[in-house]
Short mmCIF file of C-alpha atoms in Angstrom, two decimals:
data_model
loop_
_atom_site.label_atom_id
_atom_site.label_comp_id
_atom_site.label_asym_id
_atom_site.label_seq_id
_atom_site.Cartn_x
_atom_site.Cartn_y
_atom_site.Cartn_z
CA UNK A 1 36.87 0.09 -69.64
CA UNK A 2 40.13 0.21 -69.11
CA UNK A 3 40.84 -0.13 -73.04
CA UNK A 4 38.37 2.27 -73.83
CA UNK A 5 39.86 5.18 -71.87
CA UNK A 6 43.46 4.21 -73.20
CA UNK A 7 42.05 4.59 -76.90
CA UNK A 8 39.95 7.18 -76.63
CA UNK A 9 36.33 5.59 -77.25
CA UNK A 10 35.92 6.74 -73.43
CA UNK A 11 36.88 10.79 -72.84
CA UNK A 12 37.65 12.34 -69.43
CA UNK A 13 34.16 13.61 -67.98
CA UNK A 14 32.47 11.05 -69.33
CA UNK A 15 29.27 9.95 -66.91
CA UNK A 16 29.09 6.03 -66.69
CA UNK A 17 25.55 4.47 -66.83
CA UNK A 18 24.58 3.48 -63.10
CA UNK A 19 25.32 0.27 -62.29
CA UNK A 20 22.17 -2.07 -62.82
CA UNK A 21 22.38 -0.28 -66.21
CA UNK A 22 25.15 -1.49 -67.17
CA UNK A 23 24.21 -4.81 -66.06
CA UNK A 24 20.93 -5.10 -67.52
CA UNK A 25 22.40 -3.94 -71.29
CA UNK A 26 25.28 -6.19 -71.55
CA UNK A 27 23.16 -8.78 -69.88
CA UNK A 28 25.50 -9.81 -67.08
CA UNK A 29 25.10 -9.99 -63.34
CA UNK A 30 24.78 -7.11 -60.92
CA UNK A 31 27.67 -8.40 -58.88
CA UNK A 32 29.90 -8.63 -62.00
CA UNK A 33 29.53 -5.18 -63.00
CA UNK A 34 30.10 -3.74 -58.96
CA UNK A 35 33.45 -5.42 -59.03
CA UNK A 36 34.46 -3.84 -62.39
CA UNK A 37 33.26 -0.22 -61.17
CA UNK A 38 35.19 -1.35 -57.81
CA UNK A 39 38.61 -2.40 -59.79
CA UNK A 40 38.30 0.47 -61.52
CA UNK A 41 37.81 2.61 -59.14
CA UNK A 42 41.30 1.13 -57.32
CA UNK A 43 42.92 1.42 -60.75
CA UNK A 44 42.29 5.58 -61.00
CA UNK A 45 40.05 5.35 -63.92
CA UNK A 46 36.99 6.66 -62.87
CA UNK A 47 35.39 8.29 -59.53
CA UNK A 48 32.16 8.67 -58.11
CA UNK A 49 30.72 11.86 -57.46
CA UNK A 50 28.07 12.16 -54.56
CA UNK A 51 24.74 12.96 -55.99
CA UNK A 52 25.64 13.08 -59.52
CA UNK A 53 26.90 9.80 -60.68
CA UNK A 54 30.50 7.90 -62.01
CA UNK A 55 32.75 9.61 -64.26
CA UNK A 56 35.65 9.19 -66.20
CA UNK A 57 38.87 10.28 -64.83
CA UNK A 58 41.65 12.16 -67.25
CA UNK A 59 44.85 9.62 -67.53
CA UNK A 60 46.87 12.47 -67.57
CA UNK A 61 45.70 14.68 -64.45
CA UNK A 62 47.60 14.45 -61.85
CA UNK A 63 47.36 12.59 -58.85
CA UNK A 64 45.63 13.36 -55.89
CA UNK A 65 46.84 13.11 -52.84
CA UNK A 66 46.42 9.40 -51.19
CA UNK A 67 43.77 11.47 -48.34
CA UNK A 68 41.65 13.09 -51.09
CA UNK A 69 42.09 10.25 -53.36
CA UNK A 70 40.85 7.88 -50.47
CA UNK A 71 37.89 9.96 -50.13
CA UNK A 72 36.77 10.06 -53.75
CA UNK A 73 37.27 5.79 -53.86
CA UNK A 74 34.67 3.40 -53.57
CA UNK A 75 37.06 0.30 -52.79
CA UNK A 76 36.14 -2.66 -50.15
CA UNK A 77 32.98 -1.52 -48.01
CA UNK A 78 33.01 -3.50 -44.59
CA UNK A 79 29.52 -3.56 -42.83
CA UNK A 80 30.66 -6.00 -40.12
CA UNK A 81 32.30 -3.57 -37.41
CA UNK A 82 30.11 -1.78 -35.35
CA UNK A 83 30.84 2.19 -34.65
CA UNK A 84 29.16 5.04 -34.99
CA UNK A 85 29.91 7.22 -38.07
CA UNK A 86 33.17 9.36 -37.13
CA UNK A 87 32.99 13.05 -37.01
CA UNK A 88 34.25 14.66 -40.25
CA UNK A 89 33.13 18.03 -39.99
CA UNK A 90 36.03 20.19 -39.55
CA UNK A 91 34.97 22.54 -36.72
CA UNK A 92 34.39 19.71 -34.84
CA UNK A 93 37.14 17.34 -35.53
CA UNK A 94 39.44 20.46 -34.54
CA UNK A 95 37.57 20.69 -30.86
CA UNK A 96 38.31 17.32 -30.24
CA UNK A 97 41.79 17.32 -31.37
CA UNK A 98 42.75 20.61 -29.33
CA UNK A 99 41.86 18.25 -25.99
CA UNK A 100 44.33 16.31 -27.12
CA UNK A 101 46.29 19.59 -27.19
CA UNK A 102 45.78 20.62 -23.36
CA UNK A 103 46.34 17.23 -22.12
CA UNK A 104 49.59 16.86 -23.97
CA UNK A 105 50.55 19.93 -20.66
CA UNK A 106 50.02 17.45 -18.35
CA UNK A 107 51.18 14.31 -19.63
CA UNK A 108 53.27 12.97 -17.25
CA UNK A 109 50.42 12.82 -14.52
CA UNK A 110 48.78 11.19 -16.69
CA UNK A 111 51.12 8.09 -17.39
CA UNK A 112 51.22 7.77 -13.49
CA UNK A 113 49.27 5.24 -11.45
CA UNK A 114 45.93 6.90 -10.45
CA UNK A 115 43.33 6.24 -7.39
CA UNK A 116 40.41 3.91 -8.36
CA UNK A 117 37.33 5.05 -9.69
CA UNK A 118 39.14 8.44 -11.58
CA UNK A 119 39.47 12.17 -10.00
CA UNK A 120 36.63 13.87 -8.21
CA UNK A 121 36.37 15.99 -11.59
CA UNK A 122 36.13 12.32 -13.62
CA UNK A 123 33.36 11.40 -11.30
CA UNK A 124 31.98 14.59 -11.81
CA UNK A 125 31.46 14.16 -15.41
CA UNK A 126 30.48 10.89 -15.40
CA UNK A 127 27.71 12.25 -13.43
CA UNK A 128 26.85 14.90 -15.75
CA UNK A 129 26.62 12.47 -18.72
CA UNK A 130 24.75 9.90 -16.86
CA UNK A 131 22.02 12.72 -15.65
CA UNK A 132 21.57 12.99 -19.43
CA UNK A 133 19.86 9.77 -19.43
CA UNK A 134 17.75 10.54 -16.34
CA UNK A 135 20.12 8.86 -13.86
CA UNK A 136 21.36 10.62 -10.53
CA UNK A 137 23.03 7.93 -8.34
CA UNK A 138 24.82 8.65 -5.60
CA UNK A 139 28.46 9.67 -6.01
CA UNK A 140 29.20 6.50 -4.16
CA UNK A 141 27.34 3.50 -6.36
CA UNK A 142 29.52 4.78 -9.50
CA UNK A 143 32.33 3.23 -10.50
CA UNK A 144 34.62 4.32 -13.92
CA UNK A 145 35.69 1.09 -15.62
CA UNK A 146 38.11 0.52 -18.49
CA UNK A 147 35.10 -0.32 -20.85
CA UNK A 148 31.56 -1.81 -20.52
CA UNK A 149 33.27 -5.10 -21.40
CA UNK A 150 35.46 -5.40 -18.21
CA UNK A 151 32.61 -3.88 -16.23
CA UNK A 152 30.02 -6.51 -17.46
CA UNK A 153 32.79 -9.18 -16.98
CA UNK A 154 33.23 -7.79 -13.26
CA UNK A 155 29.42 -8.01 -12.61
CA UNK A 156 29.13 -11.60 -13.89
CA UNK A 157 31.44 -12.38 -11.50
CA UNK A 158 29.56 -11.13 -8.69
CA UNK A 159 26.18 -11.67 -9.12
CA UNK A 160 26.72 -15.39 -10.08
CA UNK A 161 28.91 -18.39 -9.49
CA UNK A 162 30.21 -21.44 -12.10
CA UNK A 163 26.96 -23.38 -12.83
CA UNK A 164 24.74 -20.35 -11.73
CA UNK A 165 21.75 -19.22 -14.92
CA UNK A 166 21.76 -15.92 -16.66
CA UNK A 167 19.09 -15.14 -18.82
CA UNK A 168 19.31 -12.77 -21.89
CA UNK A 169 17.62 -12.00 -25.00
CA UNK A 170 17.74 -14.91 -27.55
CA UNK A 171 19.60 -12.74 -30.28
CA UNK A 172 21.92 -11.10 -28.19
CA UNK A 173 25.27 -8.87 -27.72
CA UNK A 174 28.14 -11.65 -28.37
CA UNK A 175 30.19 -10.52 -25.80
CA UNK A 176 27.64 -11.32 -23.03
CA UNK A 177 28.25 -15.40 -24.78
CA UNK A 178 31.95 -14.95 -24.41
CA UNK A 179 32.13 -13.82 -20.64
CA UNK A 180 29.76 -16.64 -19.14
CA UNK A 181 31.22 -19.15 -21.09
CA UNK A 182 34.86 -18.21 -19.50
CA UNK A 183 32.99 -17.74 -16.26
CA UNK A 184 31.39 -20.95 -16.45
CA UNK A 185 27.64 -19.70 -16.40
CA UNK A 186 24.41 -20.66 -18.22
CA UNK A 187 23.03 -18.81 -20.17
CA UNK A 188 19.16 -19.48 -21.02
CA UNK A 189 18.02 -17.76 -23.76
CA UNK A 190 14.40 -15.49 -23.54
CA UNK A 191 12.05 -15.06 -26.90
CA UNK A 192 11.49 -11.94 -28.71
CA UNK A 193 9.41 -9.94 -30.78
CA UNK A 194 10.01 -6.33 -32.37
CA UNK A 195 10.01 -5.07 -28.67
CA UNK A 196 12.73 -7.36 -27.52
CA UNK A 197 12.74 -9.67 -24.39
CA UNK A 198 8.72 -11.37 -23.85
CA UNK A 199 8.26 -10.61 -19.97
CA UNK A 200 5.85 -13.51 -19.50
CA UNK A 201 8.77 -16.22 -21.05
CA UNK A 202 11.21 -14.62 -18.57
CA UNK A 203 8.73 -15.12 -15.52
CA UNK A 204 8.46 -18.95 -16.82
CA UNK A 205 11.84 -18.99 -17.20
CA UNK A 206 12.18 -17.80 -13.46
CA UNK A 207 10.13 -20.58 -12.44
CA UNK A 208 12.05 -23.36 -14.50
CA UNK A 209 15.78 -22.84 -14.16
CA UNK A 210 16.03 -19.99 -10.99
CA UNK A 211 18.08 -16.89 -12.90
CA UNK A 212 20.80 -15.23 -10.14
CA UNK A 213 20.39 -12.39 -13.43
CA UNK A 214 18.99 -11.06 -16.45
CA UNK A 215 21.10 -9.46 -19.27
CA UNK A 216 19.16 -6.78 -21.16
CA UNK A 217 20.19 -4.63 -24.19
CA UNK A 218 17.28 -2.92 -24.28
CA UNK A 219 17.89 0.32 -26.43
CA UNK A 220 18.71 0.09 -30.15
CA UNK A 221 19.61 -3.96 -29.28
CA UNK A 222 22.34 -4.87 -30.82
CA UNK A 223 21.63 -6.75 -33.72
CA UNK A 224 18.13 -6.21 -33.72
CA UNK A 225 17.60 -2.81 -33.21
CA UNK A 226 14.76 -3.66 -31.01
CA UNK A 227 13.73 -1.07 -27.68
CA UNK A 228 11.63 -2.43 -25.04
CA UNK A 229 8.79 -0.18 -24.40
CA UNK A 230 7.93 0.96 -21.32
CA UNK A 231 5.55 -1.09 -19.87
CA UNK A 232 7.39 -3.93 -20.79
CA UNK A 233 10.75 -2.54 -18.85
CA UNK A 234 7.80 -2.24 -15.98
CA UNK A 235 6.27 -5.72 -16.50
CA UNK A 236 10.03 -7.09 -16.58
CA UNK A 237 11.06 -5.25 -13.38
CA UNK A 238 7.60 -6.87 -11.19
CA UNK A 239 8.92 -10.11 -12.53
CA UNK A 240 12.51 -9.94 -11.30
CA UNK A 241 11.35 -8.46 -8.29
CA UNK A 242 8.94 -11.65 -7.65
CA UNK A 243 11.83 -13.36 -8.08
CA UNK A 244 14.88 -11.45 -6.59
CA UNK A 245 16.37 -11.73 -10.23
CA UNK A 246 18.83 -8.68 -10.31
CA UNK A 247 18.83 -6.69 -13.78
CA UNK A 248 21.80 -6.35 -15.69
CA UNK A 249 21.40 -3.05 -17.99
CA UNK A 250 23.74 -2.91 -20.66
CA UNK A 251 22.88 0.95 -22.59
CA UNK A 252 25.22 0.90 -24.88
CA UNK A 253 23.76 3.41 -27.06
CA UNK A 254 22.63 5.67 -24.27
CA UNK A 255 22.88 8.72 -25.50
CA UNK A 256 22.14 7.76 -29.33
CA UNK A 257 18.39 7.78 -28.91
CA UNK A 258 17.25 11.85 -27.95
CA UNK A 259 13.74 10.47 -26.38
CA UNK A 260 14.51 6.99 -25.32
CA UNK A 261 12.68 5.24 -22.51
CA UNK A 262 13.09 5.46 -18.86
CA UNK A 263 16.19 3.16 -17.97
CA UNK A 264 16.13 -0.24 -16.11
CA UNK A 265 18.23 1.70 -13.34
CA UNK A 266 15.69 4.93 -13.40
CA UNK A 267 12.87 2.69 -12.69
CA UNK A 268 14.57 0.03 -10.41
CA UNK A 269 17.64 1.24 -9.32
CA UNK A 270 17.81 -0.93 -6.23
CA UNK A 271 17.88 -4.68 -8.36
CA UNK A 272 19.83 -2.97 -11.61
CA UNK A 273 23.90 -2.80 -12.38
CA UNK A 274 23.93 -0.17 -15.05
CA UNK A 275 26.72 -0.10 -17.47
CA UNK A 276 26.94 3.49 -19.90
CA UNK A 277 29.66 2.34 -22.37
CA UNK A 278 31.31 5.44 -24.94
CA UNK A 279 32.59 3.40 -26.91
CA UNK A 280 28.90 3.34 -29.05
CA UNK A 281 28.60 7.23 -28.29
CA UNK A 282 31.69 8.96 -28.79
CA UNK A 283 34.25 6.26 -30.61
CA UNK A 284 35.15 2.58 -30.60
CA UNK A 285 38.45 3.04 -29.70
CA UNK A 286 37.49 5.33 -26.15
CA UNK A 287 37.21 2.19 -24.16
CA UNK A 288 35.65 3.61 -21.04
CA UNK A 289 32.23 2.94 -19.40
CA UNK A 290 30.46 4.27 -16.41
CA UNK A 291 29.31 1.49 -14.02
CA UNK A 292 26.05 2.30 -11.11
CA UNK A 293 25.54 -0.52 -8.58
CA UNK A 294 22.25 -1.22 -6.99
CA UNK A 295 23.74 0.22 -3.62
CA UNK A 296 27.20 1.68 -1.90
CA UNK A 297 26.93 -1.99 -0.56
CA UNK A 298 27.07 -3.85 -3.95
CA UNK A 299 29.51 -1.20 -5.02
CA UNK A 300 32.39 -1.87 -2.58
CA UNK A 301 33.50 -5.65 -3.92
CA UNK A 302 32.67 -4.84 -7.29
CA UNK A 303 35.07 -2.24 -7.02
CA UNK A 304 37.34 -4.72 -5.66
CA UNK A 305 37.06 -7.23 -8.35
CA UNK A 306 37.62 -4.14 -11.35
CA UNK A 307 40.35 -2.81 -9.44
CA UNK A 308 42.40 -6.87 -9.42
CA UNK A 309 41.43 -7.26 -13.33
CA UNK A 310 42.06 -3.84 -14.63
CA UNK A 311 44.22 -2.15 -11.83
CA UNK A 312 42.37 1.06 -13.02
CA UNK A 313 40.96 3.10 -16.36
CA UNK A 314 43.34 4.79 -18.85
CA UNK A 315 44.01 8.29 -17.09
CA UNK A 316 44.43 9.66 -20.42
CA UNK A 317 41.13 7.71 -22.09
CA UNK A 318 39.42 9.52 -18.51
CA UNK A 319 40.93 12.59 -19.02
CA UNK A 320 40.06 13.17 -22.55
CA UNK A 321 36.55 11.64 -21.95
CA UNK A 322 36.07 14.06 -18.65
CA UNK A 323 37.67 17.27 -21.02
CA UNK A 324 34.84 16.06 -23.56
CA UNK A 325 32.16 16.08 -21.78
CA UNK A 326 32.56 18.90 -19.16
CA UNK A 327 33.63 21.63 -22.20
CA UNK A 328 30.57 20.09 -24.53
CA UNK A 329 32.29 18.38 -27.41
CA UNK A 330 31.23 15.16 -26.36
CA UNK A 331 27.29 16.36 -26.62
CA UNK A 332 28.72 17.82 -30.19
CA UNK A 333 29.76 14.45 -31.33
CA UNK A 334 26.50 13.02 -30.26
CA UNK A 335 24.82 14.97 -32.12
CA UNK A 336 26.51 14.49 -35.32
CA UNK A 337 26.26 10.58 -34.56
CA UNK A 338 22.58 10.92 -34.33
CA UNK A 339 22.33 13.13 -37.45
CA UNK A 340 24.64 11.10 -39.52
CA UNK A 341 22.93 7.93 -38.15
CA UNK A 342 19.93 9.12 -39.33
CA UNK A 343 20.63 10.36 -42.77
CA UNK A 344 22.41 6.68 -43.00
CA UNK A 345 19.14 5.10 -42.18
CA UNK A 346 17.06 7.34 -44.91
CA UNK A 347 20.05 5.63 -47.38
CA UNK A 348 19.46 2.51 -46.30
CA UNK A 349 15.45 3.04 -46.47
CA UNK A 350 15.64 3.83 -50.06
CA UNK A 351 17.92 1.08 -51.29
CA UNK A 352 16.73 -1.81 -49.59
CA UNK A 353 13.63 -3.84 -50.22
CA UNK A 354 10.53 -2.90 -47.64
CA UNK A 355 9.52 -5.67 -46.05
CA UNK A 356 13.67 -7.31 -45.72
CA UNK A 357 15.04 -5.79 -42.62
CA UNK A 358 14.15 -4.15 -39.18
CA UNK A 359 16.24 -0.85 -38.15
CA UNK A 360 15.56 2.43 -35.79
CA UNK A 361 16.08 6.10 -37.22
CA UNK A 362 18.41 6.78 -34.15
CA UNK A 363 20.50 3.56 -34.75
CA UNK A 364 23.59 2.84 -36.51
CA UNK A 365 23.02 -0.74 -37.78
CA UNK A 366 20.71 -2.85 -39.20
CA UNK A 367 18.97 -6.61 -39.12
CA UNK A 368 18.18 -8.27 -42.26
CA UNK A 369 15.75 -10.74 -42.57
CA UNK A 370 17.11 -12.55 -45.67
CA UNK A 371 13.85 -13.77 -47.88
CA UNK A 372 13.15 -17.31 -48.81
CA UNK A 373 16.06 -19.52 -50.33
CA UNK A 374 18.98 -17.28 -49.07
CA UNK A 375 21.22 -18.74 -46.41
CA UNK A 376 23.40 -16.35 -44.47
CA UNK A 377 26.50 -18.08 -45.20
CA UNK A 378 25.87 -17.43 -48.62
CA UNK A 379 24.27 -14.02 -48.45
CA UNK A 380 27.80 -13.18 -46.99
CA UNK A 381 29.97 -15.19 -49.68
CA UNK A 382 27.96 -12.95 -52.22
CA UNK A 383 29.11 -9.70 -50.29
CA UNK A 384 32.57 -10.62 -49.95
CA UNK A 385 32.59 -11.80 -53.46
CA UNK A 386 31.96 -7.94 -54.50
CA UNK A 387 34.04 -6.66 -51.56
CA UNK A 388 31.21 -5.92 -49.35
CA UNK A 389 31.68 -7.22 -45.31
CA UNK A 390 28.15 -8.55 -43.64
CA UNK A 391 28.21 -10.23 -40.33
CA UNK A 392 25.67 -13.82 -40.14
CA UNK A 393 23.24 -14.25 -37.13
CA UNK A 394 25.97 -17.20 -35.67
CA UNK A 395 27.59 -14.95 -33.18
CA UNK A 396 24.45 -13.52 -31.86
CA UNK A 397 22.33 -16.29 -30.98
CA UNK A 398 22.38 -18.15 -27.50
CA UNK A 399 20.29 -21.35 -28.29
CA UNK A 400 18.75 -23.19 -30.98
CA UNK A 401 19.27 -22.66 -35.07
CA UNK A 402 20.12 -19.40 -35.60
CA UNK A 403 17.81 -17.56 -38.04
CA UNK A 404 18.83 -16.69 -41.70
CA UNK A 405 19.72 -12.98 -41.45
CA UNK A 406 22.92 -10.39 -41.00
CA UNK A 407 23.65 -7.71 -39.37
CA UNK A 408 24.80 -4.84 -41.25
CA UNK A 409 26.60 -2.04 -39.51
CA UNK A 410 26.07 2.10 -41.22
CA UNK A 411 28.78 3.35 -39.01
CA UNK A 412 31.92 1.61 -40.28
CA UNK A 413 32.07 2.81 -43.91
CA UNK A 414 33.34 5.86 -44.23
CA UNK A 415 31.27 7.94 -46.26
CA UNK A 416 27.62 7.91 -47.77
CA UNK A 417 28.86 7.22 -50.97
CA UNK A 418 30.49 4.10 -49.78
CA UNK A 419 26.81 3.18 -48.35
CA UNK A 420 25.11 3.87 -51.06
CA UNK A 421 26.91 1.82 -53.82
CA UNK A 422 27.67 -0.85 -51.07
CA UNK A 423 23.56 -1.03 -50.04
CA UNK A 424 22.78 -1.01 -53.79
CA UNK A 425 24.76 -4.22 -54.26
CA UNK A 426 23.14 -5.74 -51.35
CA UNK A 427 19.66 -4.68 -52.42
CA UNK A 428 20.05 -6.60 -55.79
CA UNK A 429 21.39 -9.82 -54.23
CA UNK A 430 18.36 -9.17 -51.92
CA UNK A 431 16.05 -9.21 -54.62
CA UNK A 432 17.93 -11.96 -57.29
CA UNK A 433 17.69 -15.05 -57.40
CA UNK A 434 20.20 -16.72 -54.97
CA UNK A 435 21.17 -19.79 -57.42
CA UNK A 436 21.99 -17.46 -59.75
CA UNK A 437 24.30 -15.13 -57.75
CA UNK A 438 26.00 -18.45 -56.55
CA UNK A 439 27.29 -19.18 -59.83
CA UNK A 440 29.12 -16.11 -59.54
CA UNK A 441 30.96 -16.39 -56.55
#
């Protein structure tokens, strides 16, 4: 390619075939022809242009700048992290940049100790946001915690002891495997379907190895996608009841979903520790979660325990995410997620095969199922090998093999183009032979 542009044969403006074109005319392998449109994209010789195609750049323009040339570059795609798309629009990215603005007035109360638990105005709009899911606890069963991972870590802690059980779903959250195993619990792993946790395996469960908890995921589960319905949060809540099992809700993607199910802590608020996390909403990198006990009781030690491992939440992570949500930016930046989640989704409907993967309109990631002969250490050898990041089932599961698929996060990669071309690789290893796409990794 690179010859042909350098002696003419190729001219600036020309449109490339797509390309499985390309592939299929010189005969060569999908994955072959990616990494040459990939080099060459990293080399300046040709750019993509969304909804039109790949074209062939003029040698002697001059360059962009590294920003707009960034933008117009396929390069590496990595599916593995999982974030929700980031704003780009730039009304909005402006709103929540001038917060940054106002607090920069007030920046040396903010790099002072603070209380527990945030201002009166933090608590205030934590509220707010949580009464957006259909929770209104008391002012005094909420608690603001430096992320949902220190506040699940906190919870563990006191609704268990070394040696105690916790049961969760069988494909689960790997963080939830990282805090009992440094808290010395057990965790015993429930069955699922396409609606998540199997009430009637947790009540044998309850019977067999005596719970202290249960660790749900249950809206847009991460990996699966999976929501439990209803009457199966219902069915789930008369079992822990029988069994004075206390719920552990972790709605990561709370706000993500515009008609989601009751919660676990609208429905049983009295057995559930609720944990709203942002971090899924509004950015990875706002670590700060919203914690509601079961009771002012409950509340008091747990407090206790947050306040010895954290000493307290970022002020200025509380005071940007209070500015947020009191002025409306942070229900701005929800809805973008959700719209840019779902055009994401509509991508990834259209490239890969029916019948390969599970997903939800409203979420941000995706569970393949890879088909027969595929392993998912090689499935992600094959991504790598074209610069493409996929995440194997390993982390996820709690017990037993774990199943041949991969997650694949939508939010990380910046753009759609960057989905597209990275989902159209995927689709053909998905559909190839996977002897012959070993031979060229």
């Amino acid at each position: 390619m690179a010859d042909d542009i350098r002696t003419g044969r190729l001219t600036a403006g020309t449109r490339l075939p797509t390309q499985r074109a390309l592939a299929e005319a010189l005969d060569l392998n999908f994955t072959t022809i990616s990494r040459g449109y990939v080099e060459a994209h990293k080399r300046g010789l040709i750019e993509g242009r969304v909804g039109q195609g790949t074209f062939v750049i003029d040698p002697a323009r001059p360059p962009r700048s590294s920003g707009a040339a960034a933008a117009r570059r396929i390069g590496p795609v990595d599916f593995t992290m999982n974030l929700p798309p980031e704003p780009d629009a730039p009304a909005l990215q402006a709103r929540m940049q001038a917060a940054f603005v106002d607090l920069s007035g007030d920046l040396t109360s903010l790099l002072r100790y603070q209380g527990f638990g945030g201002t009166e105005e933090d608590k205030e709009a934590a509220l707010r946001w949580l009464k957006g899911r259909g929770i209104v606890p008391p002012r005094e069963r909420l608690l603001i915690c430096p992320g949902a991972h220190s506040a699940l870590f906190s919870i563990l802690g006191q609704v268990a002891q070394a040696g105690d059980t916790i049961c969760a779903e069988r494909i689960t959250y790997p963080g939830i495997r990282a805090l009992a195993a440094h808290l010395r619990l057990r965790l015993v792993d429930l069955p699922m379907d396409r609606f998540g946790v199997d009430p009637d395996a947790f009540a044998a469960a309850c019977t067999k190895v005596a719970p202290k908890a249960i660790y749900l995921n249950p809206l847009l589960q991460n990996p699966t996608t999976a929501t439990l319905p209803r009457a199966r949060r219902e069915a789930i809540i008369a079992v822990a009841r029988r069994y004075a099992v206390t719920i552990i809700e972790d709605d990561a993607y709370a706000r993500i979903c515009p008609t989601p199910p009751p919660s676990f802590a609208e429905l049983a608020p009295e057995i559930t520790y609720y944990v709203a996390g942002l971090a899924k909403c509004l950015g990875a990198g706002l670590r700060l979660a919203f914690l509601v006990a079961p009771s002012a009781r409950s509340a008091l030690p747990l407090g206790g325990a947050l306040r010895a491992a954290t000493v307290m939440a970022s002020p200025i992570a509380t005071a940007l995410a209070t500015r947020w949500i009191m002025d409306g930016t942070a229900e701005a930046i929800v809805q973008f997620v959700r719209e840019e989640s779902a055009a994401r989704q509509r991508i990834a409907a259209a490239m890969l095969p029916a019948g390969t993967y599970t997903a939800d309109p409203h979420a941000f990631h995706v569970w393949i199922t890879l088909p027969e002969g595929w392993t998912r250490s090689a499935f992600a050898s094959q991504g790598r090998s074209a610069g493409l990041g996929v995440i194997g089932s390993d982390p996820f599961c709690i017990a037993g093999t774990p199943p041949e698929a991969v997650r694949l996060c939508l939010g990380g990669p910046s753009t759609r183009q960057q989905i597209t071309h990275g989902l159209e690789v995927l689709a053909h290893a998905l559909e190839g032979s996977p002897a012959l796409a070993s031979a060229y990794i």
